[in-house]
Short mmCIF file of C-alpha atoms in Angstrom, two decimals:
data_model
loop_
_atom_site.label_atom_id
_atom_site.label_comp_id
_atom_site.label_asym_id
_atom_site.label_seq_id
_atom_site.Cartn_x
_atom_site.Cartn_y
_atom_site.Cartn_z
CA MET A 20 81.37 163.11 125.91
CA LYS A 21 78.82 160.61 127.55
CA ARG A 22 79.06 157.54 128.07
CA GLY A 23 77.03 155.93 125.37
CA GLU A 24 78.54 158.26 122.57
CA GLY A 25 82.22 157.09 123.80
CA ARG A 26 80.66 153.21 123.94
CA MET A 27 79.64 154.09 119.89
CA ASN A 28 82.83 155.75 118.99
CA GLY A 29 84.28 152.38 120.01
CA LEU A 30 82.29 149.86 118.59
CA ARG A 31 82.92 152.42 115.11
CA THR A 32 86.44 152.31 115.25
CA LEU A 33 86.37 148.54 116.23
CA GLY A 34 83.75 148.15 113.01
CA ALA A 35 86.31 149.83 110.89
CA VAL A 36 89.33 147.86 111.90
CA VAL A 37 87.58 144.44 111.48
CA THR A 38 85.91 146.22 107.60
CA VAL A 39 90.03 146.86 107.05
CA ALA A 40 91.02 143.21 108.20
CA VAL A 41 88.35 141.14 105.89
CA ALA A 42 88.81 143.44 103.36
CA ALA A 43 93.06 142.40 103.65
CA VAL A 44 91.88 138.80 103.83
CA PHE A 45 89.89 138.93 101.06
CA ALA A 46 93.31 140.76 99.16
CA LEU A 47 95.30 138.10 99.86
CA THR A 48 92.82 135.61 98.73
CA ALA A 49 92.55 136.77 95.61
CA ILE A 50 96.50 137.12 95.35
CA ASP A 51 96.62 133.58 96.32
CA SER A 52 94.34 132.61 93.81
CA ALA A 53 95.81 134.74 90.75
CA ASN A 54 98.92 132.97 91.99
CA ALA A 55 97.48 129.55 91.63
CA GLN A 56 95.82 130.56 88.42
CA ASP A 57 99.21 131.63 87.04
CA ARG A 58 101.24 128.67 88.02
CA LYS A 59 101.75 125.76 85.17
CA SER A 60 100.68 122.53 85.57
CA ILE A 61 102.88 119.18 85.33
CA ARG A 62 101.68 116.25 85.23
CA TRP A 63 103.59 112.98 86.34
CA ALA A 64 102.31 109.70 85.29
CA THR A 65 103.31 106.30 87.00
CA SER A 66 102.30 103.37 87.25
CA SER A 67 99.78 102.32 90.51
CA VAL A 68 99.62 103.84 93.90
CA ASP A 69 101.46 100.53 95.26
CA SER A 70 104.37 100.31 93.09
CA TYR A 71 108.04 102.04 93.44
CA GLY A 72 107.56 104.03 90.34
CA TYR A 73 104.93 106.23 92.19
CA LYS A 74 106.60 106.46 95.48
CA VAL A 75 109.67 107.81 93.75
CA ALA A 76 107.51 110.60 91.85
CA ALA A 77 105.58 111.12 95.15
CA SER A 78 108.82 111.89 96.58
CA MET A 79 110.44 114.25 93.91
CA VAL A 80 107.49 116.41 93.52
CA LYS A 81 108.68 119.24 96.49
CA ILE A 82 111.93 119.47 94.95
CA LEU A 83 110.70 119.91 91.51
CA GLU A 84 108.03 122.29 92.38
CA GLU A 85 111.58 124.08 94.51
CA ALA A 86 113.62 123.56 91.26
CA LEU A 87 110.79 125.41 88.91
CA GLY A 88 110.77 128.86 91.20
CA GLY A 89 107.08 127.96 92.09
CA GLN A 90 106.14 128.52 88.68
CA TYR A 91 104.61 124.84 88.64
CA THR A 92 102.59 122.63 90.16
CA VAL A 93 103.42 119.14 89.82
CA THR A 94 100.90 116.09 90.63
CA VAL A 95 101.39 112.67 90.29
CA ASN A 96 98.63 110.47 88.27
CA PRO A 97 98.57 107.16 88.97
CA TYR A 98 97.68 104.55 86.29
CA PRO A 99 97.11 100.65 86.09
CA SER A 100 100.68 99.80 84.76
CA THR A 101 103.81 101.27 83.39
CA THR A 102 103.13 101.02 79.67
CA GLY A 103 99.81 102.92 80.30
CA ALA A 104 101.38 105.79 82.30
CA MET A 105 103.75 105.91 78.88
CA LYS A 106 100.66 106.17 76.66
CA ALA A 107 99.17 108.90 78.92
CA THR A 108 101.85 110.98 78.79
CA MET A 109 102.10 110.41 74.53
CA ASP A 110 98.34 111.31 74.66
CA GLY A 111 98.58 115.10 76.03
CA ASP A 112 97.24 113.61 79.81
CA GLY A 113 100.66 114.20 81.13
CA GLU A 114 104.14 115.95 81.01
CA ILE A 115 106.35 113.37 82.46
CA GLY A 116 105.78 109.16 81.86
CA TYR A 117 107.09 106.60 83.89
CA THR A 118 109.10 104.15 81.48
CA ALA A 119 112.41 102.06 81.09
CA ASP A 120 114.62 101.28 78.64
CA VAL A 121 112.87 97.96 77.72
CA GLY A 122 109.58 100.19 77.22
CA MET A 123 110.97 102.60 75.17
CA THR A 124 112.33 100.09 72.91
CA GLN A 125 109.50 98.73 72.37
CA LEU A 126 107.96 102.09 71.97
CA TYR A 127 110.17 102.75 68.75
CA ALA A 128 110.23 99.77 67.68
CA GLY A 129 106.33 99.05 67.72
CA GLU A 130 106.22 95.78 70.07
CA GLY A 131 103.59 94.77 72.58
CA GLY A 132 101.48 97.20 73.81
CA PHE A 133 102.40 99.69 71.64
CA LYS A 134 101.84 97.83 68.44
CA ASP A 135 99.66 99.58 65.76
CA TYR A 136 99.67 102.79 69.00
CA LYS A 137 99.83 106.20 67.49
CA ALA A 138 100.83 109.16 69.98
CA GLY A 139 97.95 111.35 70.39
CA LYS A 140 100.64 114.08 71.12
CA GLY A 141 104.24 112.92 70.83
CA LEU A 142 106.43 110.55 71.62
CA LEU A 143 108.49 110.32 74.54
CA VAL A 144 112.30 111.07 74.36
CA HIS A 145 115.52 110.83 76.60
CA ALA A 146 114.75 112.82 79.84
CA TRP A 147 116.07 111.12 83.17
CA TYR A 148 116.98 107.82 84.14
CA SER A 149 116.93 107.08 87.79
CA TYR A 150 117.35 103.82 89.36
CA PRO A 151 117.97 100.12 87.98
CA MET A 152 115.84 97.10 88.68
CA GLU A 153 116.60 93.50 88.65
CA SER A 154 114.29 90.94 87.18
CA PHE A 155 114.74 87.29 88.02
CA MET A 156 112.57 83.73 88.64
CA ALA A 157 111.43 82.37 92.15
CA THR A 158 109.05 79.50 93.38
CA SER A 159 107.18 77.92 96.09
CA ALA A 160 110.34 75.98 97.86
CA LYS A 161 107.81 73.06 98.37
CA ASP A 162 107.82 72.81 94.26
CA ALA A 163 112.12 74.14 93.83
CA GLY A 164 113.10 70.56 92.97
CA LYS A 165 110.64 70.60 89.09
CA TYR A 166 112.98 73.67 88.12
CA LYS A 167 116.47 73.90 87.48
CA CYS A 168 116.83 76.38 84.49
CA TRP A 169 114.52 79.30 83.40
CA GLY A 170 113.52 77.13 80.32
CA ASP A 171 111.41 75.13 83.00
CA PHE A 172 108.95 77.42 83.01
CA SER A 173 108.85 78.15 79.78
CA GLY A 174 105.06 77.50 78.77
CA LYS A 175 104.14 77.22 82.08
CA PRO A 176 101.57 79.40 83.88
CA VAL A 177 104.08 82.09 85.29
CA PHE A 178 102.97 85.69 86.89
CA TYR A 179 105.40 88.11 85.21
CA THR A 180 104.73 90.72 87.34
CA THR A 181 101.24 92.88 86.24
CA ALA A 182 100.99 93.02 82.49
CA GLY A 183 102.39 96.12 81.20
CA PHE A 184 105.04 96.72 83.96
CA MET A 185 108.50 96.78 82.95
CA ASN A 186 109.56 94.03 84.50
CA TRP A 187 106.96 91.84 82.75
CA LEU A 188 108.21 93.45 79.34
CA ASN A 189 111.70 92.55 80.33
CA PHE A 190 110.94 88.71 80.63
CA GLN A 191 109.39 88.69 77.41
CA ARG A 192 112.54 90.40 76.07
CA ILE A 193 114.58 87.49 77.78
CA TYR A 194 112.33 84.74 76.66
CA LYS A 195 112.44 85.87 72.97
CA THR A 196 115.63 85.80 73.34
CA LEU A 197 116.27 82.08 75.00
CA GLY A 198 113.65 81.49 72.23
CA TYR A 199 111.10 80.46 75.09
CA GLN A 200 106.90 80.51 75.78
CA PHE A 201 105.93 83.12 77.71
CA LYS A 202 102.92 81.91 79.18
CA HIS A 203 101.45 84.61 81.52
CA VAL A 204 98.68 84.45 84.11
CA GLN A 205 97.20 87.89 85.40
CA ILE A 206 96.45 87.74 89.40
CA ASP A 207 95.56 90.49 91.66
CA PRO A 208 99.64 90.47 93.19
CA LYS A 209 98.79 90.24 96.72
CA SER A 210 97.31 86.85 95.86
CA GLN A 211 100.22 86.10 94.41
CA SER A 212 101.45 83.69 97.74
CA ASP A 213 98.62 82.13 97.30
CA ALA A 214 98.55 81.09 94.12
CA LEU A 215 102.08 79.34 94.16
CA GLN A 216 100.80 77.90 97.43
CA ALA A 217 97.85 76.02 95.60
CA GLY A 218 100.15 75.03 92.85
CA THR A 219 97.83 77.29 90.33
CA LEU A 220 101.33 79.67 89.49
CA ALA A 221 104.61 77.70 88.17
CA GLY A 222 106.52 80.79 89.25
CA ALA A 223 106.72 84.14 89.60
CA VAL A 224 108.95 86.94 88.86
CA ALA A 225 110.42 88.92 91.89
CA TYR A 226 112.27 92.37 91.15
CA THR A 227 115.21 94.15 93.65
CA THR A 228 115.36 98.07 92.94
CA ALA A 229 118.90 99.00 93.04
CA GLY A 230 119.67 95.35 94.35
CA ARG A 231 118.21 95.64 97.66
CA SER A 232 114.43 96.72 98.15
CA LEU A 233 112.18 94.12 97.22
CA ALA A 234 108.57 94.98 96.01
CA SER A 235 106.15 95.08 98.60
CA TYR A 236 103.96 92.53 97.73
CA TRP A 237 106.91 90.20 97.82
CA LYS A 238 107.34 91.00 100.87
CA GLU A 239 104.13 90.06 101.72
CA THR A 240 104.66 86.85 99.77
CA GLU A 241 107.67 85.61 101.71
CA VAL A 242 106.30 86.21 105.07
CA ARG A 243 103.77 83.83 103.88
CA MET A 244 105.75 81.27 102.54
CA ASP A 245 108.95 79.86 101.77
CA VAL A 246 109.97 80.81 98.74
CA THR A 247 113.42 79.69 96.28
CA VAL A 248 115.14 81.93 93.38
CA ILE A 249 115.91 79.76 90.21
CA ASN A 250 118.84 81.50 88.64
CA PRO A 251 119.16 81.02 84.73
CA CYS A 252 122.08 77.96 83.48
CA PRO A 253 125.37 78.86 82.32
CA GLN A 254 124.08 78.28 78.67
CA GLU A 255 121.22 80.79 79.62
CA VAL A 256 123.40 83.76 80.91
CA ALA A 257 126.23 83.08 77.98
CA LYS A 258 123.39 83.47 75.28
CA LEU A 259 121.60 86.15 76.93
CA ARG A 260 125.05 88.42 77.24
CA ALA A 261 125.79 87.30 73.26
CA ALA A 262 122.70 89.36 72.69
CA GLY A 263 123.70 92.54 74.73
CA LEU A 264 121.56 91.94 78.18
CA ALA A 265 123.53 92.28 81.23
CA VAL A 266 123.01 89.49 83.80
CA VAL A 267 123.91 90.63 87.38
CA ASP A 268 124.13 89.35 90.80
CA VAL A 269 121.77 90.84 93.71
CA ASP A 270 122.77 89.33 97.42
CA PRO A 271 119.83 87.53 98.56
CA LYS A 272 120.51 88.83 101.96
CA GLU A 273 119.61 92.36 100.54
CA ALA A 274 116.05 91.73 99.36
CA PHE A 275 114.96 88.43 101.38
CA SER A 276 114.62 88.29 105.22
CA LYS A 277 115.18 84.18 104.91
CA ASP A 278 117.36 81.69 102.90
CA VAL A 279 115.89 81.45 99.46
CA GLY A 280 117.90 78.53 98.39
CA VAL A 281 120.96 80.13 96.00
CA LYS A 282 124.06 82.54 97.47
CA GLN A 283 123.77 84.76 94.95
CA ILE A 284 120.66 85.61 92.69
CA GLN A 285 121.13 86.01 89.16
CA GLY A 286 119.13 89.01 87.48
CA VAL A 287 118.54 91.14 84.25
CA PRO A 288 117.97 94.27 84.93
CA ILE A 289 116.51 97.01 83.16
CA LEU A 290 116.72 101.09 83.94
CA PHE A 291 113.85 103.01 84.66
CA ALA A 292 113.42 106.22 83.79
CA TYR A 293 110.85 109.47 83.98
CA ASN A 294 110.90 110.68 80.05
CA VAL A 295 109.49 113.32 78.14
CA ARG A 296 107.76 114.36 75.37
CA ALA A 297 110.22 116.56 72.98
CA ASP A 298 107.58 119.57 73.59
CA MET A 299 108.60 120.07 77.01
CA PRO A 300 110.47 123.42 77.29
CA GLU A 301 114.22 122.63 77.90
CA ASP A 302 115.03 124.80 80.91
CA VAL A 303 112.06 122.69 82.67
CA VAL A 304 113.84 119.31 82.09
CA TYR A 305 117.58 120.97 82.43
CA ARG A 306 116.41 122.67 85.77
CA MET A 307 114.84 119.09 86.92
CA LEU A 308 118.01 117.81 86.19
CA ASN A 309 120.56 119.90 88.38
CA ALA A 310 118.06 119.18 91.18
CA PHE A 311 117.59 116.13 91.39
CA TYR A 312 121.96 115.91 90.49
CA LYS A 313 122.17 118.34 93.26
CA ASN A 314 119.96 116.17 95.97
CA ARG A 315 121.24 113.22 94.93
CA GLU A 316 123.34 112.10 98.08
CA GLU A 317 120.29 112.91 99.88
CA LEU A 318 118.10 111.02 97.96
CA ALA A 319 119.99 108.44 98.77
CA LYS A 320 120.19 108.33 102.09
CA ALA A 321 116.10 108.34 102.27
CA ASP A 322 115.93 106.00 99.81
CA PRO A 323 118.21 103.17 98.94
CA GLY A 324 117.05 102.19 95.63
CA PHE A 325 118.44 106.07 94.75
CA THR A 326 122.12 104.97 95.29
CA PRO A 327 123.95 104.23 92.43
CA MET A 328 122.26 107.12 90.64
CA ALA A 329 123.83 109.10 93.76
CA LYS A 330 126.95 107.37 93.14
CA ASP A 331 127.16 108.10 88.81
CA PHE A 332 124.07 110.48 88.20
CA VAL A 333 125.34 111.09 84.55
CA GLY A 334 126.87 107.99 84.03
CA MET A 335 123.45 106.41 84.52
CA GLN A 336 122.08 109.30 82.08
CA VAL A 337 124.76 107.74 79.53
CA GLN A 338 123.69 104.18 80.04
CA GLY A 339 120.25 104.81 79.60
CA ILE A 340 120.32 106.88 76.35
CA SER A 341 123.02 104.14 75.13
CA ALA A 342 120.59 101.47 75.68
CA ASN A 343 118.29 103.12 72.63
CA PRO A 344 120.99 105.46 71.30
CA ASP A 345 118.86 105.45 68.13
CA ILE A 346 115.79 107.39 70.38
CA PRO A 347 116.20 111.50 70.17
CA VAL A 348 117.67 113.26 73.80
CA HIS A 349 115.51 116.27 75.22
CA PRO A 350 117.67 119.38 74.82
CA GLY A 351 117.60 119.72 78.68
CA LEU A 352 119.54 116.70 79.22
CA ALA A 353 121.50 117.33 75.79
CA ARG A 354 122.88 120.30 77.68
CA PHE A 355 123.26 118.74 80.78
CA LEU A 356 125.66 116.30 79.74
CA LYS A 357 127.07 118.79 77.41
CA GLU A 358 127.90 120.60 80.54
CA HIS A 359 129.63 117.80 82.57
CA LYS A 360 131.52 116.41 79.89
CA ALA A 361 129.49 113.41 78.79
CA TRP A 362 127.76 114.15 75.55
CA ASN A 363 128.08 111.98 72.49
CA GLY A 364 128.39 113.86 69.15
CA LYS A 365 126.38 110.58 67.77
CA TRP A 366 123.08 110.93 69.67
CA LYS A 367 120.86 113.53 68.05
CA ILE A 368 118.81 116.08 70.28
CA SER A 369 114.79 115.85 69.87
CA LYS A 370 113.03 118.89 68.08
#
């Protein structure tokens, strides 16, 4: 064989190898594309990207996708408020909706942001309750002497967290119970310290997650100024508890980096959830709950907000349903609770 012929044969062999390799790449790409097309979508609607609700959902995506065996692609879609996330899910623009017990109450009562609202696809039902938040009142330390009780803020300009957020709804519920005037001033949360120091706000509602984590914009506020927490007076606490609302203690040292003028913060808790419509397949919700239950200890290590859930995962689901016992329970959650001997026969399962 001549040297030129050998070189040509080698080039033909190399060309054949390259052709096979390219074909293999295209074949794998086609398979991946087909697999991607076969995967179903779960859109997880939350509040804004700087909220704790968004942070939690984003951290759960991998766990949920693995729990569902790679059959679903989970995406987190933020909305301006929790109420907005709820409506998006109920109108068919999401499959999981960020909410809380107080939001579920207003939804089914047709009150507040849900007055005259008609869901495009279906109402949310109980599915997964994940962590508590405690709402309380604070003001500028230099003006703290003006306020002794929550009633002193009645009718005065207050930032009750972003309108439509569940802590905002919580204080609407609190004020309705106490008979106070709710005068909300909407601001950019990042400008809160400026508004408090200027006196354009009498106070602002703060909140902790599981009695520990302070909202990020509140961390910025306490760095820029001195704040004082104003607790409800004993008669206010008595009236709230008589109406069925809890009042709990929060250690200020767990939440704030400096003194806020009280030995114990008193707040009214709400229980946050990621609920679904009744048309979500039973097996999806059941597998989701089992995955989160299995990973509860690791979740609490990664984020202290999950500590209460890790301590009593099943009990938190019971507590969430019990806050609104007339609202239907998703079949997947009902199945999970029955297996853990925690189902109440008085509850109804959604259809």
